[in-house]
């Protein structure tokens, strides 16, 4: 009994000694080393993570289809725009708040101060504004309902961010100022010019766009194109518009017929003139040939008759008989007239 009771006391004594700083044993040492290793790993991970975060916040990239606003502690220091943009500097000078803002035209990889510098990016692509249906009243009192569209882009991201902030607000601003400017100019056109004269309508819209861009320059944006893409005729004007269109088509048809008739008459006159010239030339040529032939015949006759004058006289007399004497001819001539000499047995009555 004494031995059994002594053993538990010895184990209790060993535990007591471990509790008061004596050798704890290998298991405790291994646990302690694992804890220290875990703490070191955690510290290394935190350091690496901090370095990655700092590096990630030290660089940024501006793509070719982007513009950017660079701020330091909330204040705009520079803007990054397209390399071919000259409007940013012009718009920069319009607002005294931006007189010291730098215009950077080089995009790509950029450096910034971590946690101090912030970058706000916007698209540099063309954006589209589409208007609501608007009513116009042309100079000749014809009413139409039109819808317009405009293409615009952000030219100064700093001013855009400060003045508008979002594409939705920019579209609202365009709608606010565009309606009055464009409708006022379109109302100056006649209905015929509005519907058919694209050049006149284009000139009006270009003038309106120039005025709008003057107003939008202080908003950091610019319109690049504007046009009417839909025209609706109100029901009350359909009949009058239809009649007007019919009258216009009839006028065009009549003009085409008149031009065709004029061409026909000119063609006929030219043809008749050509025919007359051809006939005149032919007659002139034939007369010339006939004259030359007669002259040649006379020369031949003269040459032949000069060799035998008696035969020539005989031949001339016979030819005259053909002209003056037929079955019904009655002549009263002295029997001794030489004209009838060949009717007296081949000898002249003068010689009988």
XYZ file of C-alpha atoms in Angstrom:
352
model
C 0.000 0.000 0.000
C 2.812 2.350 0.777
C 4.451 1.701 -2.587
C 1.234 2.318 -4.557
C 0.558 5.490 -2.682
C 4.121 6.745 -3.319
C 3.967 6.594 -7.083
C 1.104 9.023 -7.521
C 2.870 11.475 -5.267
C 5.993 11.324 -7.483
C 3.956 12.066 -10.689
C 2.244 14.931 -8.932
C 5.608 16.310 -7.944
C 6.846 16.174 -11.579
C 3.802 18.079 -12.781
C 4.334 20.650 -10.077
C 7.951 21.109 -11.153
C 6.883 21.632 -14.815
C 4.437 24.257 -13.772
C 7.093 26.310 -12.020
C 9.540 26.615 -14.973
C 11.278 23.383 -14.951
C 11.772 21.360 -18.195
C 8.306 21.165 -19.890
C 9.188 18.379 -22.316
C 9.537 18.114 -26.168
C 5.825 18.506 -27.016
C 5.635 21.945 -25.507
C 8.785 23.059 -27.307
C 7.394 21.958 -30.702
C 4.134 23.842 -30.141
C 5.986 26.985 -29.222
C 8.174 26.828 -32.362
C 5.077 26.382 -34.553
C 3.504 29.489 -33.051
C 6.626 31.560 -33.703
C 6.805 30.296 -37.313
C 3.154 31.192 -37.890
C 3.685 34.712 -36.578
C 6.686 35.202 -38.848
C 4.748 33.907 -41.887
C 1.874 36.240 -41.117
C 4.212 39.216 -40.849
C 5.899 38.319 -44.152
C 2.514 37.921 -45.849
C 1.356 41.306 -44.548
C 4.555 42.955 -45.759
C 4.267 41.371 -49.225
C 0.583 42.292 -49.428
C 1.386 45.882 -48.454
C 4.097 46.052 -51.112
C 1.701 44.717 -53.775
C -0.966 47.209 -52.734
C 1.509 50.073 -52.859
C 2.810 49.013 -56.268
C -0.716 48.535 -57.590
C -1.550 52.072 -56.501
C 1.635 53.485 -57.983
C 0.778 52.858 -61.636
C -2.256 53.214 -63.875
C -2.987 52.753 -67.585
C -4.983 55.061 -69.849
C -6.124 53.241 -72.995
C -6.411 54.851 -76.413
C -10.210 54.972 -76.141
C -10.119 56.706 -72.759
C -9.516 60.140 -71.279
C -8.679 60.704 -67.634
C -8.763 63.241 -64.819
C -5.826 63.123 -62.376
C -6.419 64.467 -58.852
C -4.111 64.949 -55.901
C -5.943 65.047 -52.563
C -9.121 65.770 -54.488
C -7.735 68.702 -56.520
C -7.464 68.324 -60.312
C -3.824 68.577 -61.384
C -3.912 67.291 -64.978
C -6.118 65.752 -67.626
C -5.137 63.145 -70.227
C -6.738 63.605 -73.639
C -6.332 62.410 -77.243
C -3.070 63.322 -78.933
C -4.857 65.226 -81.723
C -7.108 67.230 -79.415
C -6.609 70.991 -79.310
C -9.949 71.809 -77.717
C -8.867 70.773 -74.231
C -6.452 73.696 -73.940
C -9.032 76.136 -75.364
C -11.646 74.931 -72.893
C -9.014 75.022 -70.130
C -8.633 78.753 -70.676
C -12.377 79.386 -70.377
C -12.510 78.546 -66.658
C -10.155 80.210 -64.201
C -10.345 77.128 -61.970
C -8.451 75.133 -64.592
C -5.818 77.684 -65.623
C -3.062 75.670 -63.871
C -4.323 72.242 -64.950
C -1.846 70.409 -67.173
C -3.003 68.972 -70.534
C -1.343 65.604 -71.143
C -1.692 64.138 -74.655
C 0.327 60.967 -74.016
C -1.621 57.863 -73.008
C -0.401 54.500 -71.749
C 1.310 53.441 -68.494
C 1.538 56.268 -65.924
C 3.010 56.665 -62.420
C 1.112 58.174 -59.499
C 1.634 58.759 -55.796
C -0.137 55.978 -53.883
C -3.153 56.979 -51.768
C -2.650 60.630 -52.731
C -3.231 60.619 -56.469
C -6.566 59.357 -57.830
C -7.463 58.826 -61.481
C -10.981 59.073 -62.964
C -11.396 57.633 -66.461
C -14.008 58.376 -69.116
C -14.477 57.162 -72.651
C -13.102 59.170 -75.557
C -15.404 57.425 -78.044
C -18.249 59.236 -79.747
C -21.450 59.172 -77.708
C -24.966 59.509 -79.108
C -27.731 61.840 -78.003
C -31.259 61.135 -79.262
C -33.924 63.790 -78.808
C -37.562 63.402 -77.984
C -40.094 64.187 -80.702
C -40.260 67.936 -81.331
C -42.755 69.976 -83.355
C -41.701 72.462 -85.995
C -43.692 74.966 -88.011
C -42.035 75.807 -91.343
C -41.977 79.240 -92.892
C -45.034 78.388 -95.023
C -46.976 77.221 -91.925
C -46.635 73.469 -92.467
C -46.294 71.467 -89.257
C -44.044 68.430 -88.794
C -42.848 66.308 -85.909
C -39.131 65.551 -85.987
C -36.593 63.532 -84.016
C -32.924 64.485 -83.939
C -29.689 62.829 -82.979
C -26.242 64.195 -82.188
C -22.789 62.673 -81.839
C -20.631 64.161 -79.086
C -17.443 63.411 -77.178
C -15.668 64.394 -73.977
C -12.910 66.833 -74.885
C -11.903 67.979 -71.376
C -12.544 65.267 -68.762
C -11.769 67.570 -65.848
C -14.401 70.143 -66.799
C -16.801 67.346 -67.751
C -16.413 65.719 -64.328
C -16.834 69.041 -62.551
C -19.749 70.396 -64.598
C -21.730 67.314 -65.635
C -20.230 64.201 -64.129
C -22.164 61.578 -66.095
C -23.199 60.831 -69.673
C -26.866 60.972 -68.648
C -26.518 64.510 -67.330
C -24.585 65.482 -70.469
C -27.420 64.226 -72.682
C -29.872 66.195 -70.568
C -27.754 69.334 -70.985
C -27.618 68.871 -74.767
C -31.380 68.347 -74.863
C -31.887 71.461 -72.756
C -30.024 73.837 -75.063
C -30.332 72.080 -78.433
C -34.093 72.189 -78.799
C -34.456 75.973 -78.910
C -31.415 76.550 -81.147
C -32.225 73.904 -83.751
C -35.998 74.310 -83.878
C -35.644 78.081 -84.256
C -33.446 77.625 -87.331
C -35.452 74.813 -88.890
C -38.600 76.940 -88.602
C -36.994 79.447 -90.982
C -37.043 76.924 -93.828
C -39.929 76.383 -96.205
C -41.518 72.941 -96.178
C -40.080 72.272 -99.636
C -36.540 73.087 -98.515
C -36.979 71.127 -95.313
C -38.120 67.982 -97.145
C -36.158 68.166 -100.393
C -33.232 70.568 -100.072
C -30.701 68.571 -98.076
C -28.016 71.208 -98.550
C -30.189 73.957 -97.031
C -31.093 71.758 -94.045
C -27.455 70.745 -93.571
C -26.321 74.380 -93.558
C -28.939 75.239 -90.936
C -27.865 72.335 -88.721
C -24.164 73.206 -89.078
C -24.890 76.767 -87.940
C -26.857 75.414 -84.979
C -24.063 72.993 -84.049
C -21.475 75.798 -84.080
C -23.616 77.846 -81.671
C -24.219 74.823 -79.439
C -20.500 74.026 -79.264
C -19.817 77.566 -78.091
C -22.195 76.975 -75.178
C -20.992 73.422 -74.469
C -17.307 74.398 -74.378
C -17.742 75.315 -70.684
C -19.056 71.782 -70.064
C -15.975 70.003 -71.452
C -17.777 68.356 -74.375
C -18.197 68.984 -78.114
C -20.774 68.026 -80.733
C -19.279 66.437 -83.862
C -22.459 65.779 -85.858
C -26.159 66.567 -85.712
C -29.026 65.648 -88.001
C -32.765 65.014 -88.308
C -33.315 61.279 -88.624
C -37.120 61.088 -88.552
C -39.865 63.342 -89.909
C -43.528 62.647 -89.183
C -46.422 64.464 -90.823
C -49.263 65.181 -88.351
C -52.623 63.677 -89.312
C -54.149 67.114 -89.824
C -51.527 67.944 -92.461
C -51.457 64.676 -94.370
C -54.035 65.733 -97.001
C -52.452 69.112 -97.696
C -48.991 67.602 -97.736
C -50.152 64.882 -100.125
C -51.623 67.462 -102.501
C -48.450 69.509 -102.298
C -46.350 66.460 -103.104
C -48.630 65.589 -106.056
C -48.357 69.146 -107.367
C -44.572 69.033 -107.028
C -44.404 65.709 -108.895
C -46.672 67.050 -111.634
C -44.496 70.113 -111.984
C -41.421 67.911 -112.262
C -43.181 65.684 -114.814
C -44.232 68.719 -116.862
C -40.707 70.050 -116.772
C -39.370 66.702 -117.967
C -41.962 66.610 -120.784
C -41.066 70.158 -121.811
C -37.393 69.313 -121.838
C -38.127 66.175 -123.887
C -40.220 68.135 -126.393
C -37.488 70.730 -126.700
C -34.925 68.005 -127.354
C -37.253 66.427 -129.966
C -37.812 69.729 -131.760
C -34.115 70.534 -131.737
C -33.341 67.063 -133.093
C -35.930 67.369 -135.882
C -34.660 70.852 -136.796
C -31.065 69.630 -136.850
C -32.088 66.660 -139.014
C -34.027 68.856 -141.470
C -31.102 71.246 -141.650
C -28.713 68.376 -142.317
C -31.036 66.964 -145.007
C -31.298 70.377 -146.703
C -27.532 70.760 -146.606
C -27.044 67.281 -148.041
C -29.576 67.963 -150.841
C -28.063 71.362 -151.571
C -24.597 69.852 -151.718
C -25.861 67.045 -153.963
C -27.640 69.440 -156.344
C -24.611 71.706 -156.465
C -22.353 68.757 -157.152
C -24.700 67.319 -159.822
C -25.039 70.695 -161.547
C -21.310 71.052 -161.500
C -20.906 67.577 -163.020
C -23.638 68.273 -165.583
C -21.996 71.555 -166.540
C -18.638 69.922 -166.875
C -20.243 67.143 -168.997
C -22.038 69.663 -171.231
C -18.835 71.605 -171.669
C -17.011 68.429 -172.566
C -19.794 67.427 -175.005
C -19.711 70.829 -176.638
C -15.978 70.576 -176.997
C -16.407 67.175 -178.605
C -19.182 68.449 -180.861
C -17.191 71.508 -181.809
C -14.160 69.412 -182.564
C -16.236 67.001 -184.654
C -18.319 69.569 -186.472
C -15.352 71.744 -187.278
C -14.036 68.886 -189.398
C -17.262 68.736 -191.555
C -19.325 71.956 -191.476
C -21.848 70.614 -194.041
C -22.593 67.602 -191.858
C -22.979 69.881 -188.867
C -25.497 72.017 -190.740
C -27.352 68.870 -191.836
C -27.443 67.535 -188.286
C -28.669 70.837 -186.839
C -31.412 71.011 -189.410
C -32.615 67.520 -188.624
C -32.657 68.307 -184.921
C -34.791 71.350 -185.590
C -37.231 69.212 -187.579
C -37.758 67.084 -184.479
C -38.763 70.108 -182.536
C -40.853 72.027 -185.060
C -42.520 69.437 -187.311
C -44.954 66.639 -186.471
C -48.024 65.040 -188.135
C -50.261 68.005 -187.395
C -47.866 70.774 -188.345
C -48.857 73.203 -191.080
C -46.144 75.490 -192.365
C -46.447 78.361 -194.803
C -42.972 78.956 -196.146
C -41.735 80.026 -199.514
C -40.788 76.972 -201.499
C -37.370 78.387 -202.070
C -36.679 78.663 -198.257
C -33.527 76.778 -197.439
C -35.123 75.308 -194.309
C -36.974 72.777 -196.514
C -34.091 71.930 -198.706
C -33.907 68.360 -197.459
C -37.522 67.727 -198.455
C -36.728 68.307 -202.192
C -35.165 65.035 -203.175
C -32.023 65.768 -201.177
C -31.279 69.022 -203.026
C -32.014 72.577 -202.058
C -34.927 74.244 -203.862
C -32.663 77.190 -204.322
C -30.499 75.088 -206.590
C -33.451 73.820 -208.678
